[in-house]
Amino acid sequence: MSYELQVNGKRHRVDTDADTPLLYVLRNDLQLNGAKFGCGLGQCGACTVMLDGAPVMSCIVPVSVVGKRPVRTVEGLGTVDKPGVLQQAFIDEQAAQCGYCIAGMIMRAQALLDKHPAPTDAQIRSHMMPNLCRCGTHMRILRAVRRAADTLRGQAGGGRS
């Protein structure tokens, strides 16, 4: 079956089975390899992307349910040469150790900051809880999210007259 997806602001047509996980389409058909296959059961968060602004575990989202809702992956936040604010905060805080969970962590954090630009530490912890980091860089990840929130608030305030 053929599906038209909007991913990172671009339209893509893919031919696949209705029950194919969105993760497989992103990685295999669109060569967007930021989201990782971790557990395949929606329990670890390594595959987290945003679907219509909400974080979802793409390993358990069939492509057939995406419809016209926009998909955003870590590749849609910035580039190697010009990382997005949140990506830069993760770099600055050295939040990645092995790096496997980081794309999913960044996407979950981006969804939080899009809805709550000034989250409390408790909100950050609660929102990030579904995603697992086996290396134990949780404190650095929390600092990176706080840093990005502070940066974004500074940018918003700096542009006003």
PDB file of C-alpha atoms in Angstrom:
ATOM      1  CA  MET A   1       0.000   0.000   0.000  1.00  0.00           C
ATOM      2  CA  SER A   2       1.161   3.565  -0.664  1.00  0.00           C
ATOM      3  CA  TYR A   3       1.347   6.218   2.079  1.00  0.00           C
ATOM      4  CA  GLU A   4       2.176   9.897   1.896  1.00  0.00           C
ATOM      5  CA  LEU A   5       4.003  11.178   4.966  1.00  0.00           C
ATOM      6  CA  GLN A   6       5.107  14.629   5.987  1.00  0.00           C
ATOM      7  CA  VAL A   7       8.462  14.224   7.726  1.00  0.00           C
ATOM      8  CA  ASN A   8      10.547  17.191   8.853  1.00  0.00           C
ATOM      9  CA  GLY A   9       8.512  19.490   6.626  1.00  0.00           C
ATOM     10  CA  LYS A  10       8.931  17.401   3.453  1.00  0.00           C
ATOM     11  CA  ARG A  11       6.425  15.111   1.776  1.00  0.00           C
ATOM     12  CA  HIS A  12       7.423  11.523   1.097  1.00  0.00           C
ATOM     13  CA  ARG A  13       5.563   8.668  -0.588  1.00  0.00           C
ATOM     14  CA  VAL A  14       6.348   5.172   0.634  1.00  0.00           C
ATOM     15  CA  ASP A  15       5.074   1.774  -0.413  1.00  0.00           C
ATOM     16  CA  THR A  16       4.823  -0.592   2.542  1.00  0.00           C
ATOM     17  CA  ASP A  17       2.448  -2.790   4.512  1.00  0.00           C
ATOM     18  CA  ALA A  18      -0.089  -1.019   6.737  1.00  0.00           C
ATOM     19  CA  ASP A  19       1.326  -2.541   9.909  1.00  0.00           C
ATOM     20  CA  THR A  20       4.942  -1.545   9.202  1.00  0.00           C
ATOM     21  CA  PRO A  21       6.253   0.435  12.187  1.00  0.00           C
ATOM     22  CA  LEU A  22       6.944   4.100  11.494  1.00  0.00           C
ATOM     23  CA  LEU A  23      10.486   3.506  12.767  1.00  0.00           C
ATOM     24  CA  TYR A  24      11.199   1.084   9.910  1.00  0.00           C
ATOM     25  CA  VAL A  25       9.849   3.524   7.329  1.00  0.00           C
ATOM     26  CA  LEU A  26      11.971   6.355   8.720  1.00  0.00           C
ATOM     27  CA  ARG A  27      15.152   4.283   8.820  1.00  0.00           C
ATOM     28  CA  ASN A  28      14.772   1.962   5.824  1.00  0.00           C
ATOM     29  CA  ASP A  29      12.786   4.022   3.327  1.00  0.00           C
ATOM     30  CA  LEU A  30      13.732   7.604   4.209  1.00  0.00           C
ATOM     31  CA  GLN A  31      17.275   6.977   5.515  1.00  0.00           C
ATOM     32  CA  LEU A  32      16.546   8.986   8.680  1.00  0.00           C
ATOM     33  CA  ASN A  33      18.613   6.941  11.113  1.00  0.00           C
ATOM     34  CA  GLY A  34      18.492   9.125  14.231  1.00  0.00           C
ATOM     35  CA  ALA A  35      15.691   7.139  15.855  1.00  0.00           C
ATOM     36  CA  LYS A  36      17.044   3.774  16.969  1.00  0.00           C
ATOM     37  CA  PHE A  37      15.540   0.331  17.391  1.00  0.00           C
ATOM     38  CA  GLY A  38      15.916  -0.447  21.068  1.00  0.00           C
ATOM     39  CA  CYS A  39      13.301  -2.873  22.326  1.00  0.00           C
ATOM     40  CA  GLY A  40      10.616  -2.952  19.628  1.00  0.00           C
ATOM     41  CA  LEU A  41       7.986  -2.882  22.378  1.00  0.00           C
ATOM     42  CA  GLY A  42       7.646   0.838  23.150  1.00  0.00           C
ATOM     43  CA  GLN A  43       9.416   0.441  26.479  1.00  0.00           C
ATOM     44  CA  CYS A  44      12.795   2.164  26.077  1.00  0.00           C
ATOM     45  CA  GLY A  45      12.237   5.329  24.014  1.00  0.00           C
ATOM     46  CA  ALA A  46      15.272   5.015  21.717  1.00  0.00           C
ATOM     47  CA  CYS A  47      12.873   5.325  18.764  1.00  0.00           C
ATOM     48  CA  THR A  48      11.031   8.441  20.002  1.00  0.00           C
ATOM     49  CA  VAL A  49       9.932  10.924  17.338  1.00  0.00           C
ATOM     50  CA  MET A  50       7.241  13.582  17.386  1.00  0.00           C
ATOM     51  CA  LEU A  51       3.901  12.931  15.722  1.00  0.00           C
ATOM     52  CA  ASP A  52       1.765  16.048  15.461  1.00  0.00           C
ATOM     53  CA  GLY A  53       3.865  17.622  18.218  1.00  0.00           C
ATOM     54  CA  ALA A  54       3.607  14.739  20.689  1.00  0.00           C
ATOM     55  CA  PRO A  55       6.384  12.276  21.497  1.00  0.00           C
ATOM     56  CA  VAL A  56       5.651   8.732  20.290  1.00  0.00           C
ATOM     57  CA  MET A  57       7.648   5.548  20.265  1.00  0.00           C
ATOM     58  CA  SER A  58       7.852   4.930  16.549  1.00  0.00           C
ATOM     59  CA  CYS A  59       8.555   1.205  16.921  1.00  0.00           C
ATOM     60  CA  ILE A  60       4.906   0.628  17.893  1.00  0.00           C
ATOM     61  CA  VAL A  61       3.188   3.192  15.639  1.00  0.00           C
ATOM     62  CA  PRO A  62       2.001   1.546  12.403  1.00  0.00           C
ATOM     63  CA  VAL A  63       2.586   3.739   9.365  1.00  0.00           C
ATOM     64  CA  SER A  64      -1.104   3.403   8.508  1.00  0.00           C
ATOM     65  CA  VAL A  65      -2.159   5.515  11.533  1.00  0.00           C
ATOM     66  CA  VAL A  66       0.136   8.465  10.792  1.00  0.00           C
ATOM     67  CA  GLY A  67      -2.143   9.967   8.152  1.00  0.00           C
ATOM     68  CA  LYS A  68      -1.521  13.642   7.423  1.00  0.00           C
ATOM     69  CA  ARG A  69      -0.083  14.397  10.878  1.00  0.00           C
ATOM     70  CA  PRO A  70       3.451  15.786  10.662  1.00  0.00           C
ATOM     71  CA  VAL A  71       6.366  13.652  11.840  1.00  0.00           C
ATOM     72  CA  ARG A  72       9.482  15.288  13.243  1.00  0.00           C
ATOM     73  CA  THR A  73      12.730  13.438  13.826  1.00  0.00           C
ATOM     74  CA  VAL A  74      16.003  14.527  15.375  1.00  0.00           C
ATOM     75  CA  GLU A  75      17.275  15.264  11.865  1.00  0.00           C
ATOM     76  CA  GLY A  76      14.571  17.940  11.624  1.00  0.00           C
ATOM     77  CA  LEU A  77      15.972  19.928  14.572  1.00  0.00           C
ATOM     78  CA  GLY A  78      19.328  20.936  13.134  1.00  0.00           C
ATOM     79  CA  THR A  79      22.394  19.797  11.243  1.00  0.00           C
ATOM     80  CA  VAL A  80      25.900  18.724  12.134  1.00  0.00           C
ATOM     81  CA  ASP A  81      27.138  22.202  11.185  1.00  0.00           C
ATOM     82  CA  LYS A  82      24.242  24.040  12.825  1.00  0.00           C
ATOM     83  CA  PRO A  83      22.694  22.010  15.633  1.00  0.00           C
ATOM     84  CA  GLY A  84      19.373  23.046  17.098  1.00  0.00           C
ATOM     85  CA  VAL A  85      19.280  24.654  20.544  1.00  0.00           C
ATOM     86  CA  LEU A  86      18.448  21.408  22.301  1.00  0.00           C
ATOM     87  CA  GLN A  87      21.030  19.437  20.325  1.00  0.00           C
ATOM     88  CA  GLN A  88      23.673  22.034  21.242  1.00  0.00           C
ATOM     89  CA  ALA A  89      22.688  21.845  24.915  1.00  0.00           C
ATOM     90  CA  PHE A  90      23.166  18.057  24.856  1.00  0.00           C
ATOM     91  CA  ILE A  91      26.604  18.600  23.306  1.00  0.00           C
ATOM     92  CA  ASP A  92      27.552  21.308  25.809  1.00  0.00           C
ATOM     93  CA  GLU A  93      26.460  19.195  28.789  1.00  0.00           C
ATOM     94  CA  GLN A  94      28.147  16.075  27.358  1.00  0.00           C
ATOM     95  CA  ALA A  95      24.836  14.299  27.875  1.00  0.00           C
ATOM     96  CA  ALA A  96      25.675  11.424  25.539  1.00  0.00           C
ATOM     97  CA  GLN A  97      27.848   8.557  26.594  1.00  0.00           C
ATOM     98  CA  CYS A  98      27.161   5.701  24.195  1.00  0.00           C
ATOM     99  CA  GLY A  99      24.678   7.916  22.323  1.00  0.00           C
ATOM    100  CA  TYR A 100      22.111   5.231  21.577  1.00  0.00           C
ATOM    101  CA  CYS A 101      19.239   6.827  23.516  1.00  0.00           C
ATOM    102  CA  ILE A 102      20.084  10.453  22.771  1.00  0.00           C
ATOM    103  CA  ALA A 103      17.974  11.057  19.648  1.00  0.00           C
ATOM    104  CA  GLY A 104      14.919   9.744  21.488  1.00  0.00           C
ATOM    105  CA  MET A 105      15.769  11.778  24.588  1.00  0.00           C
ATOM    106  CA  ILE A 106      16.173  14.919  22.500  1.00  0.00           C
ATOM    107  CA  MET A 107      12.841  14.399  20.748  1.00  0.00           C
ATOM    108  CA  ARG A 108      10.992  13.790  24.028  1.00  0.00           C
ATOM    109  CA  ALA A 109      12.636  16.920  25.491  1.00  0.00           C
ATOM    110  CA  GLN A 110      11.783  18.962  22.376  1.00  0.00           C
ATOM    111  CA  ALA A 111       8.117  18.022  22.735  1.00  0.00           C
ATOM    112  CA  LEU A 112       8.225  19.240  26.345  1.00  0.00           C
ATOM    113  CA  LEU A 113       9.911  22.545  25.499  1.00  0.00           C
ATOM    114  CA  ASP A 114       7.507  23.176  22.620  1.00  0.00           C
ATOM    115  CA  LYS A 115       4.580  23.010  25.052  1.00  0.00           C
ATOM    116  CA  HIS A 116       6.259  24.282  28.250  1.00  0.00           C
ATOM    117  CA  PRO A 117       9.180  26.623  27.503  1.00  0.00           C
ATOM    118  CA  ALA A 118       9.967  27.077  31.213  1.00  0.00           C
ATOM    119  CA  PRO A 119       9.539  23.617  32.749  1.00  0.00           C
ATOM    120  CA  THR A 120      10.333  22.935  36.384  1.00  0.00           C
ATOM    121  CA  ASP A 121      12.823  20.229  37.296  1.00  0.00           C
ATOM    122  CA  ALA A 122       9.897  18.040  38.374  1.00  0.00           C
ATOM    123  CA  GLN A 123       8.181  18.538  34.990  1.00  0.00           C
ATOM    124  CA  ILE A 124      11.383  17.663  33.145  1.00  0.00           C
ATOM    125  CA  ARG A 125      11.910  14.502  35.213  1.00  0.00           C
ATOM    126  CA  SER A 126       8.304  13.402  34.814  1.00  0.00           C
ATOM    127  CA  HIS A 127       8.221  14.074  31.068  1.00  0.00           C
ATOM    128  CA  MET A 128      11.529  12.307  30.406  1.00  0.00           C
ATOM    129  CA  MET A 129      10.704   9.250  32.535  1.00  0.00           C
ATOM    130  CA  PRO A 130       9.503   6.946  29.699  1.00  0.00           C
ATOM    131  CA  ASN A 131      12.896   7.143  27.967  1.00  0.00           C
ATOM    132  CA  LEU A 132      15.708   5.005  29.339  1.00  0.00           C
ATOM    133  CA  CYS A 133      19.439   5.680  29.385  1.00  0.00           C
ATOM    134  CA  ARG A 134      21.451   2.623  30.324  1.00  0.00           C
ATOM    135  CA  CYS A 135      24.722   4.559  30.589  1.00  0.00           C
ATOM    136  CA  GLY A 136      23.434   6.638  33.469  1.00  0.00           C
ATOM    137  CA  THR A 137      23.828  10.169  32.085  1.00  0.00           C
ATOM    138  CA  HIS A 138      20.411  11.149  33.462  1.00  0.00           C
ATOM    139  CA  MET A 139      21.735  14.145  35.398  1.00  0.00           C
ATOM    140  CA  ARG A 140      23.529  15.483  32.306  1.00  0.00           C
ATOM    141  CA  ILE A 141      20.384  14.969  30.245  1.00  0.00           C
ATOM    142  CA  LEU A 142      18.344  16.940  32.797  1.00  0.00           C
ATOM    143  CA  ARG A 143      20.965  19.723  32.780  1.00  0.00           C
ATOM    144  CA  ALA A 144      20.867  19.799  28.972  1.00  0.00           C
ATOM    145  CA  VAL A 145      17.080  20.224  28.945  1.00  0.00           C
ATOM    146  CA  ARG A 146      17.319  23.017  31.544  1.00  0.00           C
ATOM    147  CA  ARG A 147      20.115  24.688  29.527  1.00  0.00           C
ATOM    148  CA  ALA A 148      18.050  24.572  26.328  1.00  0.00           C
ATOM    149  CA  ALA A 149      15.002  25.993  28.129  1.00  0.00           C
ATOM    150  CA  ASP A 150      17.136  28.848  29.511  1.00  0.00           C
ATOM    151  CA  THR A 151      18.630  29.508  26.055  1.00  0.00           C
ATOM    152  CA  LEU A 152      15.232  29.532  24.372  1.00  0.00           C
ATOM    153  CA  ARG A 153      13.799  31.897  26.998  1.00  0.00           C
ATOM    154  CA  GLY A 154      16.810  34.180  26.485  1.00  0.00           C
ATOM    155  CA  GLN A 155      16.294  34.201  22.736  1.00  0.00           C
ATOM    156  CA  ALA A 156      12.600  34.977  23.131  1.00  0.00           C
ATOM    157  CA  GLY A 157      13.323  37.805  25.551  1.00  0.00           C
ATOM    158  CA  GLY A 158      16.233  39.170  23.538  1.00  0.00           C
ATOM    159  CA  GLY A 159      14.127  39.834  20.454  1.00  0.00           C
ATOM    160  CA  ARG A 160      11.621  42.124  22.162  1.00  0.00           C
ATOM    161  CA  SER A 161      11.836  45.898  22.129  1.00  0.00           C
TER     162      SER A 161
END
